[in-house]
């Protein structure tokens, strides 16, 4: 990277990097050897600033090209209290990046003529409990998240009446589904004749040389897995620098996200994929199968406006280059993998905490820096550490918002940042990916703050973000913007009141869900609308073809004591704000 070619904007970004605390840079010098180029020094400084800004305890990094591992490095801590540094030998749980291993394994079985990608899944798993009113689900549909099935429904439901139900015709639309990949893991077990973790170890891990990787997260692997962290509270939004506590043990063997690995092993994995399925002269899958793996079979908006999805991997472009990528979220780990197929460069990063984001900026910047160094091209723009506080057209939010009870919230902007002025306090707001805002202040920290806009014909589709702001909501409370008269606060519905409350799941993936009533509608967490579709049955979200379902049951004196979300049980624990 030619430092003399940096723009003023990029120099400003690097000046911010230079302000990273010296103790963090000392950790980098010890924990990430091999920073022998301008590109790697820039990346190290960015990672230090990124981890500090995002409150990441530690991070592990692997870089590779088609010929070799370029670098493995680690940053930060596995034990925050004792300041024990992350090691490159620590296993980090890679979450849904595991799905790409599933795709490769299925393609191997396809090459062996043991699996027909266009066959209905019930051909192989006739016992599979599911309702498919819109059509048979093919293996291709499961691989591409186009089955129309829910995300996290159990493959073996607690009762027949709670079996997952299809919401739209297969092959028509992308709906991310961990259920689908759990089913594919069961398919591999049936066809291959051994458990999923044994099959992927024999078919992928061993031939690639991933000798340190664990195909399942069990008690036996716990000693090698990095200590990780979760937010202190699981019943409210997480502010960027909220309190963290060590995560407990977790056992995961299902194929939707069971692998834990090191940066070295993940670099070998990327090297194989950058060579279209070949490593050290051995093919893991054929060139034809790699094309199936890496082709965009369906548009996948959750991965970006132009992204598509292959067989266990997302496909898009970065700076005009074809890029394969995926993220992984576990209870206490967040990961990202990005591979530039044209420049044949790959980057993997993982953080030992679940803070609601993936380290995509680290992986993407690594690709761009390495490509620029390889091609002697202009250095990439240095991204911001965390854009969560920046708000487009921040001044348009400024107003006083008043609830039916007379409580006032004042929103003021300071440049491109927003502050909440309430009860004599000025509280900075942190923007979430869904457009809601988080206030890290007692009394305003239980729910996100959601701004509402006028629904007009001119605000339809992509122009909705330009429509006038009319109100804001916080949990059960609705606040009208000063001067807005077209809508008023509505009295609560007695028929909906029985559903309001807190519901808790022992499953570590879920924790606590708050159900509130606002404007005579039910909301989960204050943001996800519950649309009635049956007796005590609701669709989650306003989208008509959403496969996510919530059901209330075990009514005593008309009050539900259980909530089922896609078949996962939550028990009622308390009334909201009681």
Coordinates of C-alpha atoms in Angstrom, one line a residue:
X1 CA 0.0 0.0 0.0
X2 CA 1.4 3.4 -1.0
X3 CA 1.0 5.6 2.0
X4 CA 1.7 8.7 -0.2
X5 CA -1.5 8.0 -2.2
X6 CA -3.9 8.3 0.7
X7 CA -6.6 10.9 0.4
X8 CA -7.3 13.5 3.1
X9 CA -10.3 11.4 4.3
X10 CA -8.1 8.3 4.6
X11 CA -5.4 10.3 6.4
X12 CA -8.0 11.5 8.9
X13 CA -9.1 7.9 9.5
X14 CA -5.5 6.8 10.0
X15 CA -5.0 9.7 12.4
X16 CA -7.9 8.2 14.5
X17 CA -6.2 4.8 14.3
X18 CA -3.0 6.4 15.6
X19 CA -5.0 7.5 18.7
X20 CA -5.7 3.9 19.7
X21 CA -4.5 3.5 23.3
X22 CA -0.9 2.4 23.7
X23 CA -1.8 -0.6 25.9
X24 CA -4.0 -2.0 23.1
X25 CA -1.2 -1.5 20.6
X26 CA 1.2 -3.3 23.0
X27 CA -1.1 -6.2 23.0
X28 CA -1.1 -6.2 19.2
X29 CA 2.7 -6.3 19.1
X30 CA 2.7 -9.3 21.4
X31 CA -0.3 -11.1 20.0
X32 CA -0.1 -10.5 16.3
X33 CA 3.4 -11.0 15.0
X34 CA 4.2 -10.7 11.3
X35 CA 2.9 -7.1 10.7
X36 CA 5.7 -6.6 8.2
X37 CA 3.9 -4.4 5.6
X38 CA 2.0 -1.2 5.6
X39 CA -1.2 -3.1 4.8
X40 CA -0.9 -5.3 7.9
X41 CA 0.1 -2.4 10.2
X42 CA -3.0 -0.5 9.0
X43 CA -5.1 -3.6 9.6
X44 CA -3.7 -4.1 13.1
X45 CA -4.4 -0.5 14.0
X46 CA -7.9 -0.8 12.6
X47 CA -8.6 -4.0 14.5
X48 CA -7.4 -2.4 17.8
X49 CA -9.7 0.6 17.3
X50 CA -12.6 -1.6 16.1
X51 CA -12.4 -3.9 19.2
X52 CA -12.2 -0.9 21.5
X53 CA -15.2 0.9 19.8
X54 CA -17.3 -2.3 19.6
X55 CA -16.5 -3.5 23.1
X56 CA -15.1 -6.8 21.7
X57 CA -13.1 -8.8 24.3
X58 CA -10.9 -10.5 21.8
X59 CA -10.6 -11.3 18.1
X60 CA -8.9 -14.0 16.0
X61 CA -7.9 -13.5 12.4
X62 CA -6.9 -15.7 9.5
X63 CA -5.7 -14.5 6.0
X64 CA -5.0 -16.7 3.0
X65 CA -4.5 -16.7 -0.7
X66 CA -4.7 -19.6 -3.2
X67 CA -1.1 -20.7 -2.5
X68 CA -0.6 -20.3 1.2
X69 CA -1.7 -19.0 4.6
X70 CA -0.7 -15.4 4.7
X71 CA -1.1 -14.7 8.4
X72 CA -2.9 -15.8 11.5
X73 CA -3.2 -13.4 14.5
X74 CA -5.0 -12.9 17.7
X75 CA -6.0 -9.7 19.6
X76 CA -7.4 -8.9 23.0
X77 CA -8.4 -11.3 25.8
X78 CA -10.0 -14.6 26.6
X79 CA -10.2 -13.6 30.2
X80 CA -11.0 -9.9 30.7
X81 CA -10.5 -9.9 34.4
X82 CA -7.1 -11.7 34.4
X83 CA -6.0 -10.1 31.1
X84 CA -5.2 -13.5 29.6
X85 CA -4.6 -12.8 25.9
X86 CA -6.3 -14.7 23.0
X87 CA -4.0 -17.2 21.4
X88 CA -4.2 -18.4 17.8
X89 CA -4.6 -21.9 19.2
X90 CA -7.9 -21.0 20.8
X91 CA -11.0 -22.4 19.1
X92 CA -13.6 -19.9 18.2
X93 CA -17.2 -21.0 17.4
X94 CA -17.8 -20.1 13.7
X95 CA -21.6 -20.4 13.8
X96 CA -23.4 -20.4 10.5
X97 CA -20.2 -20.4 8.5
X98 CA -20.7 -24.1 9.2
X99 CA -23.4 -24.1 6.6
X100 CA -20.7 -23.9 3.9
X101 CA -19.3 -27.2 5.2
X102 CA -22.8 -28.6 4.9
X103 CA -23.1 -27.5 1.3
X104 CA -19.7 -29.1 0.4
X105 CA -20.6 -32.3 2.1
X106 CA -24.0 -32.5 0.3
X107 CA -22.2 -31.8 -3.0
X108 CA -19.7 -34.7 -2.3
X109 CA -22.7 -37.0 -1.7
X110 CA -24.2 -35.7 -4.9
X111 CA -21.0 -36.5 -6.9
X112 CA -21.2 -40.0 -5.4
X113 CA -24.8 -40.3 -6.7
X114 CA -26.1 -40.7 -3.2
X115 CA -28.1 -37.5 -3.1
X116 CA -30.3 -35.9 -5.8
X117 CA -30.3 -32.2 -5.3
X118 CA -33.7 -31.9 -7.0
X119 CA -35.4 -34.7 -5.0
X120 CA -37.9 -33.9 -2.2
X121 CA -36.3 -34.1 1.2
X122 CA -39.0 -36.6 2.3
X123 CA -37.5 -39.1 -0.2
X124 CA -34.7 -39.5 2.3
X125 CA -36.4 -38.4 5.5
X126 CA -40.0 -39.7 5.3
X127 CA -40.4 -39.1 9.1
X128 CA -39.8 -35.4 8.8
X129 CA -42.6 -33.6 10.7
X130 CA -43.7 -30.4 8.8
X131 CA -46.7 -28.9 7.0
X132 CA -46.0 -28.1 3.3
X133 CA -49.2 -26.6 1.9
X134 CA -47.3 -24.7 -0.8
X135 CA -45.4 -27.6 -2.3
X136 CA -42.7 -30.2 -1.8
X137 CA -39.4 -29.0 -0.4
X138 CA -36.4 -30.1 -2.5
X139 CA -32.9 -30.5 -1.2
X140 CA -32.0 -27.5 -3.4
X141 CA -34.5 -25.4 -1.5
X142 CA -33.0 -26.3 1.8
X143 CA -29.5 -25.4 0.6
X144 CA -30.6 -22.0 -0.7
X145 CA -32.9 -21.0 2.2
X146 CA -35.8 -21.0 -0.2
X147 CA -38.0 -23.7 1.4
X148 CA -40.4 -21.1 2.9
X149 CA -39.9 -22.7 6.3
X150 CA -39.2 -21.0 9.7
X151 CA -35.7 -20.1 10.9
X152 CA -35.3 -21.8 14.3
X153 CA -38.0 -24.4 14.5
X154 CA -37.0 -27.7 16.1
X155 CA -36.6 -30.5 13.6
X156 CA -38.4 -32.8 16.1
X157 CA -41.3 -30.7 17.5
X158 CA -42.5 -31.1 21.0
X159 CA -46.0 -32.1 19.7
X160 CA -47.5 -32.8 16.2
X161 CA -49.6 -29.6 16.4
X162 CA -46.5 -27.5 16.7
X163 CA -44.7 -28.9 13.7
X164 CA -43.2 -26.1 11.5
X165 CA -45.4 -24.8 8.7
X166 CA -44.4 -23.5 5.3
X167 CA -45.3 -19.9 4.5
X168 CA -44.8 -19.6 0.8
X169 CA -44.1 -21.6 -2.4
X170 CA -40.6 -23.2 -2.3
X171 CA -38.0 -21.6 -4.5
X172 CA -39.7 -18.2 -4.7
X173 CA -38.1 -16.2 -1.9
X174 CA -35.1 -16.3 0.5
X175 CA -36.0 -16.8 4.1
X176 CA -33.0 -17.8 6.3
X177 CA -33.6 -21.1 8.0
X178 CA -31.5 -22.9 10.5
X179 CA -34.2 -25.5 10.6
X180 CA -33.3 -26.3 6.9
X181 CA -29.7 -26.8 7.6
X182 CA -30.4 -29.0 10.7
X183 CA -32.5 -31.1 8.3
X184 CA -29.6 -31.3 5.9
X185 CA -27.4 -32.5 8.7
X186 CA -30.0 -35.3 9.3
X187 CA -29.9 -36.1 5.6
X188 CA -26.1 -36.4 5.7
X189 CA -26.3 -38.8 8.7
X190 CA -28.8 -41.1 6.9
X191 CA -27.0 -41.2 3.6
X192 CA -23.4 -41.3 4.9
X193 CA -24.2 -43.7 7.7
X194 CA -22.5 -41.7 10.5
X195 CA -23.2 -38.7 12.6
X196 CA -22.9 -35.3 11.0
X197 CA -19.8 -34.4 13.0
X198 CA -18.1 -37.6 12.0
X199 CA -19.0 -37.1 8.3
X200 CA -17.8 -33.6 8.1
X201 CA -14.6 -34.5 9.9
X202 CA -13.8 -37.3 7.5
X203 CA -15.0 -35.6 4.3
X204 CA -13.8 -32.0 4.8
X205 CA -11.7 -31.4 7.9
X206 CA -9.2 -34.2 7.5
X207 CA -8.5 -33.9 3.8
X208 CA -8.1 -30.1 4.1
X209 CA -5.7 -30.5 7.0
X210 CA -7.9 -28.8 9.6
X211 CA -6.5 -30.9 12.4
X212 CA -7.3 -28.5 15.2
X213 CA -10.9 -28.0 14.3
X214 CA -13.8 -29.5 16.4
X215 CA -16.8 -30.5 14.2
X216 CA -19.1 -30.4 17.3
X217 CA -19.1 -28.2 20.4
X218 CA -19.2 -30.6 23.4
X219 CA -17.8 -30.9 26.9
X220 CA -14.8 -32.6 25.5
X221 CA -13.9 -29.5 23.4
X222 CA -14.6 -27.0 26.1
X223 CA -11.0 -26.7 27.3
X224 CA -9.8 -25.6 23.9
X225 CA -12.6 -23.1 23.2
X226 CA -11.9 -19.5 24.0
X227 CA -13.7 -18.1 27.0
X228 CA -16.5 -15.9 25.6
X229 CA -18.9 -13.3 26.9
X230 CA -22.6 -12.3 26.8
X231 CA -24.4 -9.2 27.9
X232 CA -25.3 -9.0 31.6
X233 CA -29.0 -8.5 30.8
X234 CA -30.8 -10.7 28.2
X235 CA -34.1 -9.0 28.5
X236 CA -33.3 -5.7 26.8
X237 CA -31.3 -4.2 23.9
X238 CA -27.6 -4.2 24.4
X239 CA -25.8 -0.8 24.4
X240 CA -22.4 -0.9 22.8
X241 CA -20.5 -0.6 26.0
X242 CA -22.9 -2.4 28.3
X243 CA -21.7 -4.8 31.0
X244 CA -20.5 -8.3 29.9
X245 CA -20.3 -11.6 31.8
X246 CA -18.6 -14.9 31.0
X247 CA -20.8 -17.2 28.9
X248 CA -21.6 -20.7 30.2
X249 CA -20.9 -24.0 28.5
X250 CA -22.8 -24.9 25.3
X251 CA -23.3 -28.1 23.5
X252 CA -24.1 -27.9 19.8
X253 CA -24.0 -30.8 17.4
X254 CA -26.6 -29.7 14.8
X255 CA -25.3 -28.9 11.3
X256 CA -26.6 -25.3 11.2
X257 CA -23.7 -24.2 13.3
X258 CA -21.6 -26.7 15.2
X259 CA -18.0 -26.1 14.2
X260 CA -15.3 -24.4 16.3
X261 CA -12.0 -23.7 14.7
X262 CA -8.7 -21.8 14.8
X263 CA -7.5 -19.0 12.4
X264 CA -4.9 -21.3 10.9
X265 CA -7.5 -24.0 10.1
X266 CA -9.9 -21.5 8.7
X267 CA -7.1 -20.1 6.5
X268 CA -6.6 -23.6 5.1
X269 CA -10.3 -23.8 4.4
X270 CA -10.2 -20.5 2.6
X271 CA -7.2 -21.7 0.6
X272 CA -9.2 -24.7 -0.6
X273 CA -12.2 -22.6 -1.6
X274 CA -10.0 -20.0 -3.4
X275 CA -8.7 -23.0 -5.5
X276 CA -12.3 -24.0 -6.3
X277 CA -12.3 -27.0 -4.1
X278 CA -8.7 -28.2 -4.4
X279 CA -5.9 -28.2 -1.9
X280 CA -2.4 -29.8 -2.1
X281 CA -3.4 -31.5 -5.4
X282 CA -6.5 -33.1 -3.9
X283 CA -10.0 -32.2 -4.9
X284 CA -12.6 -31.8 -2.1
X285 CA -15.3 -31.2 -4.7
X286 CA -15.2 -31.1 -8.5
X287 CA -15.0 -27.9 -10.5
X288 CA -18.6 -28.5 -11.5
X289 CA -19.7 -28.9 -7.9
X290 CA -17.8 -25.8 -6.9
X291 CA -19.8 -23.9 -9.6
X292 CA -23.0 -25.1 -8.0
X293 CA -21.6 -24.1 -4.5
X294 CA -20.6 -20.6 -5.6
X295 CA -23.5 -19.7 -8.0
X296 CA -26.1 -17.2 -6.8
X297 CA -29.3 -19.4 -7.0
X298 CA -31.6 -16.9 -5.4
X299 CA -31.5 -13.2 -4.3
X300 CA -30.6 -12.9 -0.6
X301 CA -31.4 -9.4 0.6
X302 CA -30.3 -10.0 4.2
X303 CA -26.8 -10.3 2.9
X304 CA -27.0 -7.0 0.9
X305 CA -29.1 -5.4 -1.8
X306 CA -27.3 -7.2 -4.6
X307 CA -26.3 -10.4 -2.8
X308 CA -27.4 -13.9 -3.7
X309 CA -27.1 -17.3 -2.0
X310 CA -25.3 -20.4 -3.3
X311 CA -25.1 -23.7 -1.4
X312 CA -24.2 -22.6 2.1
X313 CA -22.5 -19.4 1.1
X314 CA -23.6 -15.9 0.1
X315 CA -22.4 -14.5 -3.3
X316 CA -21.9 -10.9 -4.2
X317 CA -19.4 -8.4 -5.5
X318 CA -16.8 -6.2 -3.8
X319 CA -15.2 -3.5 -5.9
X320 CA -16.3 -5.4 -9.0
X321 CA -14.8 -8.7 -7.8
X322 CA -16.8 -11.9 -7.1
X323 CA -16.9 -12.4 -3.4
X324 CA -18.1 -15.4 -1.3
X325 CA -19.0 -14.6 2.3
X326 CA -20.9 -15.6 5.3
X327 CA -21.4 -14.7 8.9
X328 CA -21.8 -16.7 12.0
X329 CA -23.6 -15.9 15.2
X330 CA -23.5 -18.1 18.3
X331 CA -24.6 -17.5 21.8
X332 CA -21.3 -15.9 22.6
X333 CA -19.3 -15.7 19.4
X334 CA -19.6 -13.6 16.2
X335 CA -17.7 -14.5 13.0
X336 CA -17.3 -13.4 9.4
X337 CA -15.6 -15.0 6.3
X338 CA -15.0 -13.1 3.0
X339 CA -13.2 -14.6 -0.1
X340 CA -12.4 -12.6 -3.2
X341 CA -12.5 -15.3 -6.0
X342 CA -10.9 -13.0 -8.6
X343 CA -7.9 -11.9 -6.6
X344 CA -7.9 -15.2 -4.7
X345 CA -7.6 -13.7 -1.3
X346 CA -9.6 -14.7 1.8
X347 CA -10.1 -13.3 5.3
X348 CA -11.7 -14.8 8.4
X349 CA -12.4 -13.0 11.7
X350 CA -14.2 -14.0 14.9
X351 CA -15.0 -12.3 18.2
X352 CA -15.5 -14.0 21.5
X353 CA -18.8 -12.2 22.4
X354 CA -22.4 -11.9 21.2
X355 CA -22.9 -8.2 20.9
X356 CA -25.3 -8.1 18.0
X357 CA -22.9 -7.5 15.2
X358 CA -20.5 -9.5 13.0
X359 CA -16.8 -8.4 12.3
X360 CA -17.6 -7.8 8.6
X361 CA -15.6 -4.5 8.5
X362 CA -12.5 -6.4 9.6
X363 CA -12.7 -9.1 7.0
X364 CA -13.7 -6.7 4.2
X365 CA -10.9 -4.2 4.9
X366 CA -8.4 -7.1 5.1
X367 CA -9.4 -8.2 1.6
X368 CA -9.1 -4.7 0.2
X369 CA -5.7 -4.0 1.8
X370 CA -4.3 -7.3 0.6
X371 CA -5.7 -6.8 -2.9
X372 CA -4.2 -3.3 -3.0
X373 CA -0.9 -4.6 -1.9
X374 CA -0.9 -7.4 -4.4
X375 CA -2.0 -5.2 -7.3
X376 CA -0.1 -2.1 -6.3
X377 CA -3.4 -0.2 -6.5
X378 CA -4.8 2.7 -4.6
X379 CA -5.3 2.0 -0.9
X380 CA -8.9 1.5 0.2
X381 CA -10.8 3.9 2.3
X382 CA -10.5 3.1 6.0
X383 CA -14.0 2.4 7.3
X384 CA -15.2 3.9 10.5
X385 CA -14.9 1.7 13.6
X386 CA -18.6 1.9 14.4
X387 CA -21.2 3.9 12.4
X388 CA -24.0 3.0 14.9
X389 CA -24.2 6.5 16.3
X390 CA -24.3 8.3 12.9
X391 CA -27.8 9.1 11.6
X392 CA -28.6 10.2 8.0
X393 CA -30.6 13.5 8.1
X394 CA -30.3 13.5 11.8
X395 CA -31.8 17.0 12.0
X396 CA -35.2 15.7 10.7
X397 CA -35.7 13.8 13.9
X398 CA -35.5 16.8 16.1
X399 CA -38.8 17.5 17.9
X400 CA -40.8 17.1 21.1
X401 CA -42.8 13.8 21.2
X402 CA -45.6 13.5 23.8
X403 CA -47.4 10.4 25.1
X404 CA -51.1 10.2 26.0
X405 CA -50.1 10.4 29.7
X406 CA -48.3 13.7 29.0
X407 CA -44.7 12.4 29.3
X408 CA -42.4 14.2 26.9
X409 CA -39.3 13.0 25.0
X410 CA -37.3 15.6 23.2
X411 CA -35.0 14.5 20.3
X412 CA -32.1 16.8 19.4
X413 CA -29.3 16.3 16.9
X414 CA -25.7 17.2 17.4
X415 CA -24.4 17.1 13.8
X416 CA -25.1 13.5 12.6
X417 CA -25.8 12.2 16.1
X418 CA -29.0 12.0 18.0
X419 CA -29.6 12.7 21.7
X420 CA -32.7 12.0 23.8
X421 CA -33.6 14.8 26.3
X422 CA -35.8 13.4 29.0
X423 CA -36.3 13.8 32.8
X424 CA -33.4 16.3 32.8
X425 CA -30.9 13.9 31.2
X426 CA -29.2 14.1 27.8
X427 CA -28.8 10.5 26.5
X428 CA -26.9 9.7 23.3
X429 CA -28.7 7.3 21.1
X430 CA -27.1 4.3 19.4
X431 CA -28.6 3.3 16.0
X432 CA -29.3 -0.4 15.4
X433 CA -29.2 -2.2 12.0
X434 CA -33.0 -2.3 11.9
X435 CA -33.3 1.5 12.2
X436 CA -34.3 1.6 15.8
X437 CA -32.3 3.3 18.6
X438 CA -30.9 2.2 21.9
X439 CA -30.5 4.5 24.9
X440 CA -28.0 3.4 27.6
X441 CA -29.8 5.0 30.5
X442 CA -31.9 3.5 33.3
X443 CA -35.6 4.2 32.5
X444 CA -35.0 4.1 28.8
X445 CA -33.0 0.9 28.4
X446 CA -35.7 -1.8 28.4
X447 CA -36.9 -1.3 24.8
X448 CA -35.6 0.2 21.6
X449 CA -36.9 3.6 20.5
X450 CA -38.6 3.3 17.2
X451 CA -39.5 6.3 15.0
X452 CA -42.6 6.2 12.8
X453 CA -43.1 7.8 9.4
X454 CA -46.2 8.9 7.5
X455 CA -47.6 6.3 5.2
X456 CA -48.2 8.2 1.9
X457 CA -48.0 7.1 -1.7
X458 CA -44.9 9.2 -2.2
X459 CA -43.3 7.4 0.7
X460 CA -43.8 3.9 -0.8
X461 CA -41.0 1.4 -1.4
X462 CA -37.5 2.8 -1.3
X463 CA -38.7 6.4 -0.6
X464 CA -40.2 5.4 2.8
X465 CA -37.1 6.7 4.6
X466 CA -37.9 10.2 3.2
X467 CA -41.5 10.3 4.5
X468 CA -42.1 12.8 7.4
X469 CA -41.6 11.5 10.9
X470 CA -44.8 11.4 12.9
X471 CA -44.3 9.6 16.2
X472 CA -41.9 7.5 18.2
X473 CA -42.6 4.5 20.4
X474 CA -40.9 3.0 23.4
X475 CA -42.2 -0.4 24.4
X476 CA -45.9 0.0 25.1
X477 CA -45.8 3.8 24.9
X478 CA -46.6 5.8 21.8
X479 CA -45.5 9.5 21.5
X480 CA -46.9 11.8 18.9
X481 CA -44.6 14.3 17.3
X482 CA -45.4 18.0 18.0
X483 CA -47.9 19.2 15.4
X484 CA -48.9 15.7 14.3
X485 CA -52.7 15.4 14.5
X486 CA -53.7 12.7 12.0
X487 CA -53.4 9.9 14.6
X488 CA -54.0 9.8 18.3
X489 CA -52.9 7.4 21.1
X490 CA -55.4 4.6 21.4
X491 CA -56.7 3.0 24.6
X492 CA -55.4 -0.6 25.2
X493 CA -57.5 -3.5 24.0
X494 CA -58.9 -5.7 26.8
X495 CA -58.8 -8.7 24.4
X496 CA -55.1 -8.3 23.9
X497 CA -54.1 -7.4 27.5
X498 CA -54.0 -11.1 28.5
X499 CA -51.0 -11.7 26.2
X500 CA -48.9 -8.9 27.6
X501 CA -46.0 -10.0 29.8
X502 CA -42.5 -11.5 30.0
X503 CA -41.7 -14.9 28.7
X504 CA -38.5 -16.8 29.4
X505 CA -36.8 -19.7 27.6
X506 CA -34.2 -22.0 29.2
X507 CA -32.7 -22.3 25.8
X508 CA -29.6 -20.1 25.8
X509 CA -30.2 -18.9 22.3
X510 CA -33.4 -17.0 23.3
X511 CA -33.6 -15.7 26.9
X512 CA -36.4 -13.3 27.7
X513 CA -39.1 -12.0 25.3
X514 CA -41.2 -9.0 26.3
X515 CA -44.7 -8.8 24.8
X516 CA -46.3 -5.4 24.9
X517 CA -49.5 -3.8 23.6
X518 CA -49.2 -0.5 21.7
X519 CA -51.8 1.2 19.6
X520 CA -54.1 -1.9 20.0
X521 CA -51.5 -4.2 18.5
X522 CA -49.1 -6.7 20.1
X523 CA -45.3 -6.3 19.7
X524 CA -42.4 -8.5 20.7
X525 CA -39.6 -6.5 22.2
X526 CA -41.4 -3.4 21.1
X527 CA -40.3 -3.8 17.5
X528 CA -41.7 -7.0 16.0
X529 CA -45.5 -6.8 15.3
X530 CA -47.6 -9.8 16.1
X531 CA -50.4 -10.1 13.5
X532 CA -53.3 -12.3 14.5
X533 CA -53.9 -15.3 12.2
X534 CA -55.8 -17.7 14.4
X535 CA -56.9 -18.7 17.9
X536 CA -54.1 -17.3 20.1
X537 CA -51.9 -17.6 17.0
X538 CA -49.9 -14.7 15.5
X539 CA -47.5 -14.2 12.6
X540 CA -44.3 -12.4 13.7
X541 CA -43.7 -9.4 11.5
X542 CA -45.9 -7.4 9.1
X543 CA -44.6 -9.3 6.1
X544 CA -47.5 -11.4 4.8
X545 CA -45.3 -14.4 3.9
X546 CA -43.2 -14.5 7.0
X547 CA -42.9 -18.1 8.2
X548 CA -42.2 -17.0 11.9
X549 CA -45.2 -17.9 14.2
X550 CA -46.0 -17.1 17.8
X551 CA -48.6 -19.1 19.7
X552 CA -49.9 -18.5 23.2
X553 CA -51.1 -21.5 25.2
X554 CA -51.8 -23.0 28.7
X555 CA -54.4 -20.5 29.5
X556 CA -55.5 -20.2 33.2
X557 CA -58.4 -17.8 33.9
X558 CA -57.9 -16.6 30.3
X559 CA -54.2 -15.8 30.9
X560 CA -51.6 -17.6 28.7
X561 CA -48.7 -19.2 30.7
X562 CA -46.7 -20.4 27.7
X563 CA -45.5 -18.7 24.5
X564 CA -44.2 -20.8 21.6
X565 CA -42.0 -19.1 19.0
X566 CA -41.6 -21.4 16.0
X567 CA -42.1 -24.3 18.3
X568 CA -39.6 -23.1 21.0
X569 CA -41.2 -22.9 24.5
X570 CA -41.1 -19.8 26.6
X571 CA -42.8 -19.7 30.0
X572 CA -44.5 -16.6 31.5
X573 CA -42.4 -15.2 34.3
X574 CA -43.8 -11.8 35.1
X575 CA -45.9 -8.8 34.0
X576 CA -44.1 -6.1 32.1
X577 CA -42.7 -3.4 34.5
X578 CA -44.3 -5.0 37.5

